[in-house]
mmCIF file of C-alpha atoms and ligand atoms in Angstrom:
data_model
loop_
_atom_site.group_PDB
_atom_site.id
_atom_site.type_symbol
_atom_site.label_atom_id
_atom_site.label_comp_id
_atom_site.label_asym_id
_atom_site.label_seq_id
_atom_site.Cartn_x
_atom_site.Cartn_y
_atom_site.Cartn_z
ATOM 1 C CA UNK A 1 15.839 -4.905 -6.062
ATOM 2 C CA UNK A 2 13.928 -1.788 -7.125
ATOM 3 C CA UNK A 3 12.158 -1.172 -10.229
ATOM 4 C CA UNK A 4 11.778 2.363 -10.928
ATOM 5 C CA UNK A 5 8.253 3.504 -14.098
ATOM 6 C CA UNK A 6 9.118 6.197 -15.520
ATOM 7 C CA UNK A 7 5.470 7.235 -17.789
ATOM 8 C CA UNK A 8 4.867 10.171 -20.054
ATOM 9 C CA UNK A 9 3.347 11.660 -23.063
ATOM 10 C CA UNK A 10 5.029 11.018 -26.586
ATOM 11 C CA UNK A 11 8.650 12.629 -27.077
ATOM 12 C CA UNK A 12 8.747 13.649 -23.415
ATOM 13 C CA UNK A 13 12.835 12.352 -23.166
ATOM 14 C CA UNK A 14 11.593 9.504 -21.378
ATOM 15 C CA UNK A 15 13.895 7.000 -23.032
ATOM 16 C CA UNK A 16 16.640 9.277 -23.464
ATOM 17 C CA UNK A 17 17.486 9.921 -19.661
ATOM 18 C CA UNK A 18 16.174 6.080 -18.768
ATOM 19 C CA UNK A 19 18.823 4.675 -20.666
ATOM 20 C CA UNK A 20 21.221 7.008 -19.042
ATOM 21 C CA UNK A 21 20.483 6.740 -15.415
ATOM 22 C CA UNK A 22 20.009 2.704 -15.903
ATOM 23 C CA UNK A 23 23.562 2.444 -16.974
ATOM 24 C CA UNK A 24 24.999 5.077 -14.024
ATOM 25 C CA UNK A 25 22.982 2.766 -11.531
ATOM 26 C CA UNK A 26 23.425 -0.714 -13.051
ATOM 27 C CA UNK A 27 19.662 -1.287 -13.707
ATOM 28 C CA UNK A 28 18.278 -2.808 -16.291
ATOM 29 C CA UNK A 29 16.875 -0.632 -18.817
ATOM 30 C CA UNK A 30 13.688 -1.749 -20.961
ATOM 31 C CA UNK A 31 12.313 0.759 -23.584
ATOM 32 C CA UNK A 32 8.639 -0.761 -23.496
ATOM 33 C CA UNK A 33 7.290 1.361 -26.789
ATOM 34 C CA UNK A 34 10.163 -0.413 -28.752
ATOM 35 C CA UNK A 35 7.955 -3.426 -28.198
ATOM 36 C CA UNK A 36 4.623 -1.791 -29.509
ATOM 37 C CA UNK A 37 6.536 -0.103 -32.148
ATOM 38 C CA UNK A 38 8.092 -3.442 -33.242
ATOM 39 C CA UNK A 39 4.811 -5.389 -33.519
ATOM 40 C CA UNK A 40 3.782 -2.305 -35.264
ATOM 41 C CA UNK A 41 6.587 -2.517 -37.875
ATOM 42 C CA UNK A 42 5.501 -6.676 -38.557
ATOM 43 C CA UNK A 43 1.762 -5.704 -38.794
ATOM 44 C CA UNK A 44 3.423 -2.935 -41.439
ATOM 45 C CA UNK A 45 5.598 -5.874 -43.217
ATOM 46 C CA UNK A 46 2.325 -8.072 -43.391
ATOM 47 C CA UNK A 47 0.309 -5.530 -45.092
ATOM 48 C CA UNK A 48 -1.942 -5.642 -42.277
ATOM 49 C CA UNK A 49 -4.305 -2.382 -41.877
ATOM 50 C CA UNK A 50 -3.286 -1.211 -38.393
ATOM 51 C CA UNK A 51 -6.623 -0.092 -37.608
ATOM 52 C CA UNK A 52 -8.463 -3.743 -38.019
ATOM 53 C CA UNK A 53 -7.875 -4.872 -34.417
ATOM 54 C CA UNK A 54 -8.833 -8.157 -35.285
ATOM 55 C CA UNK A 55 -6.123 -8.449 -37.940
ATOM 56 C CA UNK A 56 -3.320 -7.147 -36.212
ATOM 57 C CA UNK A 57 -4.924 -9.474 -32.639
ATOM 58 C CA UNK A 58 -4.543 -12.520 -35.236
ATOM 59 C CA UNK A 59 -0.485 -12.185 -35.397
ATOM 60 C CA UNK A 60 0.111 -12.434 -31.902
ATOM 61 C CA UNK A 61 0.822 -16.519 -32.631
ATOM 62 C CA UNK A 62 4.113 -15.862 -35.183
ATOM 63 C CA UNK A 63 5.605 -12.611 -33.453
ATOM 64 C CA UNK A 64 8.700 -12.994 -31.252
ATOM 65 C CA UNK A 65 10.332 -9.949 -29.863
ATOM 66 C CA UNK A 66 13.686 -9.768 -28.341
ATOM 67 C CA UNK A 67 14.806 -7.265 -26.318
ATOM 68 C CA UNK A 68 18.365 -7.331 -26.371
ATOM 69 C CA UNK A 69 21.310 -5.566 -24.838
ATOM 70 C CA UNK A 70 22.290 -2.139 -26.378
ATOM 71 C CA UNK A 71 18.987 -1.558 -26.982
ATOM 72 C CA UNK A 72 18.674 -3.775 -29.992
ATOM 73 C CA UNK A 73 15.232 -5.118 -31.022
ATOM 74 C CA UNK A 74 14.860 -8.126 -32.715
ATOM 75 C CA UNK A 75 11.459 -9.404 -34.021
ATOM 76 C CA UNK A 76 11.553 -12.609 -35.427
ATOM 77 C CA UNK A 77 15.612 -12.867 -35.743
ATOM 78 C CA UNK A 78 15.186 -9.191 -37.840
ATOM 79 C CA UNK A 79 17.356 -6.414 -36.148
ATOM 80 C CA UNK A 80 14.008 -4.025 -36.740
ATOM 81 C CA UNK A 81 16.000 -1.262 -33.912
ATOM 82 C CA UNK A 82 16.103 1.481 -36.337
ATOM 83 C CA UNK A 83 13.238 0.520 -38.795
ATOM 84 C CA UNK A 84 10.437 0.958 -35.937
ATOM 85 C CA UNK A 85 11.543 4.643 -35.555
ATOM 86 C CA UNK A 86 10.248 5.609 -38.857
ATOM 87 C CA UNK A 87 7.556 7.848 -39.117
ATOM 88 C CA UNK A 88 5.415 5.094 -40.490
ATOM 89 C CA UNK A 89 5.886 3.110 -37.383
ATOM 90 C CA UNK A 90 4.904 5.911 -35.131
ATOM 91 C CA UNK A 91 1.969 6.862 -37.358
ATOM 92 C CA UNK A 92 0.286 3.691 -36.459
ATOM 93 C CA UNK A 93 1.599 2.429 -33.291
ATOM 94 C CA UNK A 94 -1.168 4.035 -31.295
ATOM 95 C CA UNK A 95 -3.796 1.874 -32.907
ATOM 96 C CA UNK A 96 -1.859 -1.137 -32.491
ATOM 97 C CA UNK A 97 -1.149 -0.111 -28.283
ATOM 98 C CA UNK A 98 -4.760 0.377 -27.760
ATOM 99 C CA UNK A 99 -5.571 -3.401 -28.285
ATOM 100 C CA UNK A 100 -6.103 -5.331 -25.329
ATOM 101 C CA UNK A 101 -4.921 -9.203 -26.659
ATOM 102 C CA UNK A 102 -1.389 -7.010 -27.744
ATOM 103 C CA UNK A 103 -0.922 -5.615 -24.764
ATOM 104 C CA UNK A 104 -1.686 -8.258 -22.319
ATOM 105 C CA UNK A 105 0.807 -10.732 -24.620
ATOM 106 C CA UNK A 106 3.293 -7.639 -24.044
ATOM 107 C CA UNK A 107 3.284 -6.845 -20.790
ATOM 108 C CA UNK A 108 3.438 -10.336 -19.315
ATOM 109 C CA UNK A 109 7.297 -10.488 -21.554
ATOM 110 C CA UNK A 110 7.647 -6.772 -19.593
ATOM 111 C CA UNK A 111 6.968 -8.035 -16.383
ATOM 112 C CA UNK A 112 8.666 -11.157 -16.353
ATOM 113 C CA UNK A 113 12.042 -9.067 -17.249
ATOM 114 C CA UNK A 114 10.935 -7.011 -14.064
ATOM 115 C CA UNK A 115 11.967 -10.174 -11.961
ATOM 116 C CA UNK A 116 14.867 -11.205 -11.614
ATOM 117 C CA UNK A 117 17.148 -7.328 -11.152
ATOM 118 C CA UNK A 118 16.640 -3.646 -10.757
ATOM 119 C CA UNK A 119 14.895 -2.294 -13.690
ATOM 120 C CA UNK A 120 13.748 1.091 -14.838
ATOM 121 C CA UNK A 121 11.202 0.902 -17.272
ATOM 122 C CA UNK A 122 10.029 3.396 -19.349
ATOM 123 C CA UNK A 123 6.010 3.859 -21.206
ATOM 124 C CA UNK A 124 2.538 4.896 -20.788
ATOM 125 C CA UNK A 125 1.237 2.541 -18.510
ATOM 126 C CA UNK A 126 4.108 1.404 -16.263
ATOM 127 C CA UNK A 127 2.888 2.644 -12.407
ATOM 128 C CA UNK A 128 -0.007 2.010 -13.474
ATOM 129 C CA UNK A 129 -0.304 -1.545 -14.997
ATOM 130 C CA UNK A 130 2.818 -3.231 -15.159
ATOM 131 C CA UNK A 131 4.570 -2.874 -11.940
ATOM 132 C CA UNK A 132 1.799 -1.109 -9.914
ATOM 133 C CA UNK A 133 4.198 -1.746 -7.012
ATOM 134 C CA UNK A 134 7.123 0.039 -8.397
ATOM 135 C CA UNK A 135 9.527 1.514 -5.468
ATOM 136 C CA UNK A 136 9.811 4.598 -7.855
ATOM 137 C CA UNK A 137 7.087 6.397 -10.127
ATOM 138 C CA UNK A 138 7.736 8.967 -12.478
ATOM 139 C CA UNK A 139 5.401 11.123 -15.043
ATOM 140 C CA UNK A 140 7.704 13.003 -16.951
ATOM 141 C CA UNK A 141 6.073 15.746 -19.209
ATOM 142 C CA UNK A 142 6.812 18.823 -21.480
ATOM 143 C CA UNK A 143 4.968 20.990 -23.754
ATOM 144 C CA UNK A 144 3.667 19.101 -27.189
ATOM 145 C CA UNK A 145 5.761 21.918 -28.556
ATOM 146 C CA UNK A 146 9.389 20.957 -26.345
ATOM 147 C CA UNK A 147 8.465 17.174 -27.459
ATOM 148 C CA UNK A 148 8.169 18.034 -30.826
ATOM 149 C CA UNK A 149 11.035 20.134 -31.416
ATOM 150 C CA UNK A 150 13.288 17.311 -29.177
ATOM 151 C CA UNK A 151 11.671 14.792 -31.561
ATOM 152 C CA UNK A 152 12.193 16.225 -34.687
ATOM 153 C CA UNK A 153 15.877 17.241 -33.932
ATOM 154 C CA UNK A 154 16.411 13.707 -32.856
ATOM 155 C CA UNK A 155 14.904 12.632 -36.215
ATOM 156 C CA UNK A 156 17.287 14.452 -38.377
ATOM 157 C CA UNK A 157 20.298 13.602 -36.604
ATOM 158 C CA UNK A 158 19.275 10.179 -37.391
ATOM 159 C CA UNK A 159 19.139 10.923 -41.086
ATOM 160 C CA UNK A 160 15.004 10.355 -40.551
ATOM 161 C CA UNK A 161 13.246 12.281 -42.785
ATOM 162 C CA UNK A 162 10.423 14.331 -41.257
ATOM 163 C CA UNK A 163 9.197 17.850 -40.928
ATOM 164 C CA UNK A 164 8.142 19.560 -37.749
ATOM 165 C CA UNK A 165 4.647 20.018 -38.739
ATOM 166 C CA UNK A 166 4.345 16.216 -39.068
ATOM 167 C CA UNK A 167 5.962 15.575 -36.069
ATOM 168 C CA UNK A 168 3.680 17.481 -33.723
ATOM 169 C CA UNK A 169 0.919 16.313 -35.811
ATOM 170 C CA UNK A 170 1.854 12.710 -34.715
ATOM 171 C CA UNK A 171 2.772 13.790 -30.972
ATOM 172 C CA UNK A 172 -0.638 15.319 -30.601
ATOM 173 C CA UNK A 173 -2.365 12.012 -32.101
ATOM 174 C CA UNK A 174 -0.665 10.624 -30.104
ATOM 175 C CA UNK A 175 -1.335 11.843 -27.340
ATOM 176 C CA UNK A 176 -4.735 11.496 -27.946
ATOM 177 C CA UNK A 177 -5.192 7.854 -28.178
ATOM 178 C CA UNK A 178 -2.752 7.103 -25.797
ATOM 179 C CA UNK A 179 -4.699 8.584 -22.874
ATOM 180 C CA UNK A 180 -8.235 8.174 -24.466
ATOM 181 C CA UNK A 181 -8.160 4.326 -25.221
ATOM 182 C CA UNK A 182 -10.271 2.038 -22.536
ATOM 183 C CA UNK A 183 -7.336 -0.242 -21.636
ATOM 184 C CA UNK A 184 -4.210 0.593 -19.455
ATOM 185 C CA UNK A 185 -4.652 4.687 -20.783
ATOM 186 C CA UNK A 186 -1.522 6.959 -20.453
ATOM 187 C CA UNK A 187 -2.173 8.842 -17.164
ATOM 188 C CA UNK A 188 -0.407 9.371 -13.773
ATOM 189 C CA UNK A 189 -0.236 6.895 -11.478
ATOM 190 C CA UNK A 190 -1.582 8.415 -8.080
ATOM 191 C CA UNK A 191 1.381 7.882 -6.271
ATOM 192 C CA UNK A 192 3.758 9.518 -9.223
ATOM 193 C CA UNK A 193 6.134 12.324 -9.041
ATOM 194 C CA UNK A 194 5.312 14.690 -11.310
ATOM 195 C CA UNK A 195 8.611 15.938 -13.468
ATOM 196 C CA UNK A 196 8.032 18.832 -15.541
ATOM 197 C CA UNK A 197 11.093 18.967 -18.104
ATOM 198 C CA UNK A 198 10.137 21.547 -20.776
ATOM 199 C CA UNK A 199 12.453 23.974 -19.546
ATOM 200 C CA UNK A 200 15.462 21.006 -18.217
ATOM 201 C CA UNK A 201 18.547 19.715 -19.842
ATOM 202 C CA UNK A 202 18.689 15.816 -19.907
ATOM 203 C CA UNK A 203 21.742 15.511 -17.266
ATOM 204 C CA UNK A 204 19.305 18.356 -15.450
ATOM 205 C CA UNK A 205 16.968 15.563 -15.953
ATOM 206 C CA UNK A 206 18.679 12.574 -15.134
ATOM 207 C CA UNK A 207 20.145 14.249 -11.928
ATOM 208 C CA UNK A 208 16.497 15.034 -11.409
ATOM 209 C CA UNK A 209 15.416 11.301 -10.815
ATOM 210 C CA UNK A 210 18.869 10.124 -9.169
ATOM 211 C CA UNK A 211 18.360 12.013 -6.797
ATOM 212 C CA UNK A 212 14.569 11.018 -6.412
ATOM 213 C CA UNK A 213 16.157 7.389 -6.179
ATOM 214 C CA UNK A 214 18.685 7.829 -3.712
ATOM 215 C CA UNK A 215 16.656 10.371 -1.282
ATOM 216 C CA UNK A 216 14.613 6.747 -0.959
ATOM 217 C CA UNK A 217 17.087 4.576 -1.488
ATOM 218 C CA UNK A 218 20.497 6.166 0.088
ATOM 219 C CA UNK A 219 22.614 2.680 -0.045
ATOM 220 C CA UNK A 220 22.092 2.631 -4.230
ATOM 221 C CA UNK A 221 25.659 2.591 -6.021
ATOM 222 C CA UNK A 222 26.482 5.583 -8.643
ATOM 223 C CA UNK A 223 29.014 4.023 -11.477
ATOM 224 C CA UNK A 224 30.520 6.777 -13.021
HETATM 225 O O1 CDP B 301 9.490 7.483 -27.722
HETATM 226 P P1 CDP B 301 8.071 7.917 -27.901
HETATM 227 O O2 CDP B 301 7.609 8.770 -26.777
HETATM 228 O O3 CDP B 301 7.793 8.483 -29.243
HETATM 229 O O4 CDP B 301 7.120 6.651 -27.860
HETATM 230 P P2 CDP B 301 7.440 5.174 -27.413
HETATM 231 O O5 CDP B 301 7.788 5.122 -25.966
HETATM 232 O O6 CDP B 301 8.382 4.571 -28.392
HETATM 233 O O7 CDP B 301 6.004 4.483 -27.570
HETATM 234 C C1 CDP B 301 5.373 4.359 -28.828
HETATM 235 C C2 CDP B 301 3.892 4.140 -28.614
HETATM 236 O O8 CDP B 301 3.697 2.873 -27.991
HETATM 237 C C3 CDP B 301 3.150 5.128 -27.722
HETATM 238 O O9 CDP B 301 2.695 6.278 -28.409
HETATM 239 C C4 CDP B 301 2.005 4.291 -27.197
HETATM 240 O O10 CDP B 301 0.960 4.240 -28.123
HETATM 241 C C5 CDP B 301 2.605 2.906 -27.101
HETATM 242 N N1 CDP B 301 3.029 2.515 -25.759
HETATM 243 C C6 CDP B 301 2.084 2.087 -24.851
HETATM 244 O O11 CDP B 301 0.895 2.113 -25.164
HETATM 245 N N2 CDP B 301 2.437 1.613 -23.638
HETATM 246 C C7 CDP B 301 3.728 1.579 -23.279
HETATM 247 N N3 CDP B 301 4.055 1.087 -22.078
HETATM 248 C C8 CDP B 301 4.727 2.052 -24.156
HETATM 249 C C9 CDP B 301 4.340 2.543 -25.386
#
């Protein structure tokens, strides 16, 4: 079994080529910021103030997320996979990541699905917190301009509307709490391969960490 973090900035393509190289190895894939954005979207629903920790700490008790296959999130029964990528969501999901009571009642659901198969996981915090002993570390970065301009193209093919302005507005916040908050910050793992992808296609991209998987792991299967 290998588990393979792959950690990054917002927009960086992390979840793109994840998904991508999961399914040509047969790993599992888990897209851990679904799960932040998801409580995020229930906080939203409750008319809770995403910046009163307490509040938001207080709904751990009737949340339930499901992580199913397809990349389909569930939170309490609710197929919530395409609300929690609206702009709302990401406005506020930063506040909700940076408490410690929602991420400790997150991560121990991340690593339990860490277990039992090959994963690749992808997030802020994943060499660094929740598999510190993952066979495979990535930090996959791009300019905030490259992560905007992927993010807001993404957007609009989704039929989510946005402008860029907002978009690297929201990046660069971000950003910025991400890395600055006390607990589990977004920052390289020491023992991380750095993979700069502003200038890289994804295939570029997901060739990029095959091959960083099977220089140190020759015997792993490619399914076409
Ligand atoms: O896809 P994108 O880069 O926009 O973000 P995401 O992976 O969906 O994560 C959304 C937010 O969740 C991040 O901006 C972080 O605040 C938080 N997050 C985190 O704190 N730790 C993780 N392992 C994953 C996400």
């Amino acid at each position: 079994m290998i588990s393979v973090a792959i950690d990054g900035p917002a927009a960086a393509g992390k979840s793109t080529v994840a998904k991508i190289v999961a399914k040509k190895l047969g790993f599992t894939y888990l897209d851990t910021g679904a799960m932040y954005r998801a409580f995020t979207w229930y906080c939203l629903e409750k008319g809770v103030d995403c910046e009163n920790e307490a509040a938001c700490v207080n709904l751990i008790p009737e949340v339930n997320i499901e992580m199913k296959p397809n990349n389909v999130v569930l939170c309490n029964g609710i197929d919530v996979t395409t609300a929690i990528r609206q702009p709302r969501v990401s406005g506020n999901v930063s506040y909700i990541a940076s408490y410690k009571d929602i991420r400790l009642f997150l991560v121990e659901q991340q690593r339990n699905m860490a277990k039992n198969s090959s994963v690749i996981m992808d997030g802020r915090d994943i060499g660094t917190y929740v598999l510190p002993n993952a066979e495979i570390k990535i930090f996959q970065v791009a300019t905030v301009e490259t992560r905007a301009k992927r993010r807001y193209e993404e957007n609009i093919s989704k039929g989510i509307q946005c402008t860029y302005e907002e978009i690297e507005e929201d990046v660069r916040k971000r950003d910025r709490i991400d890395s600055g908050r006390a607990f589990a910050p977004l920052k390289p793992a020491e023992d991380s391969i750095l993979l700069d992808t502003s200038h890289m296609g994804i295939e570029e991209v997901v060739n990029a960490i095959i091959k960083i998987i099977t220089d140190k792991f020759p015997e792993t299967r490619i399914y076409e």
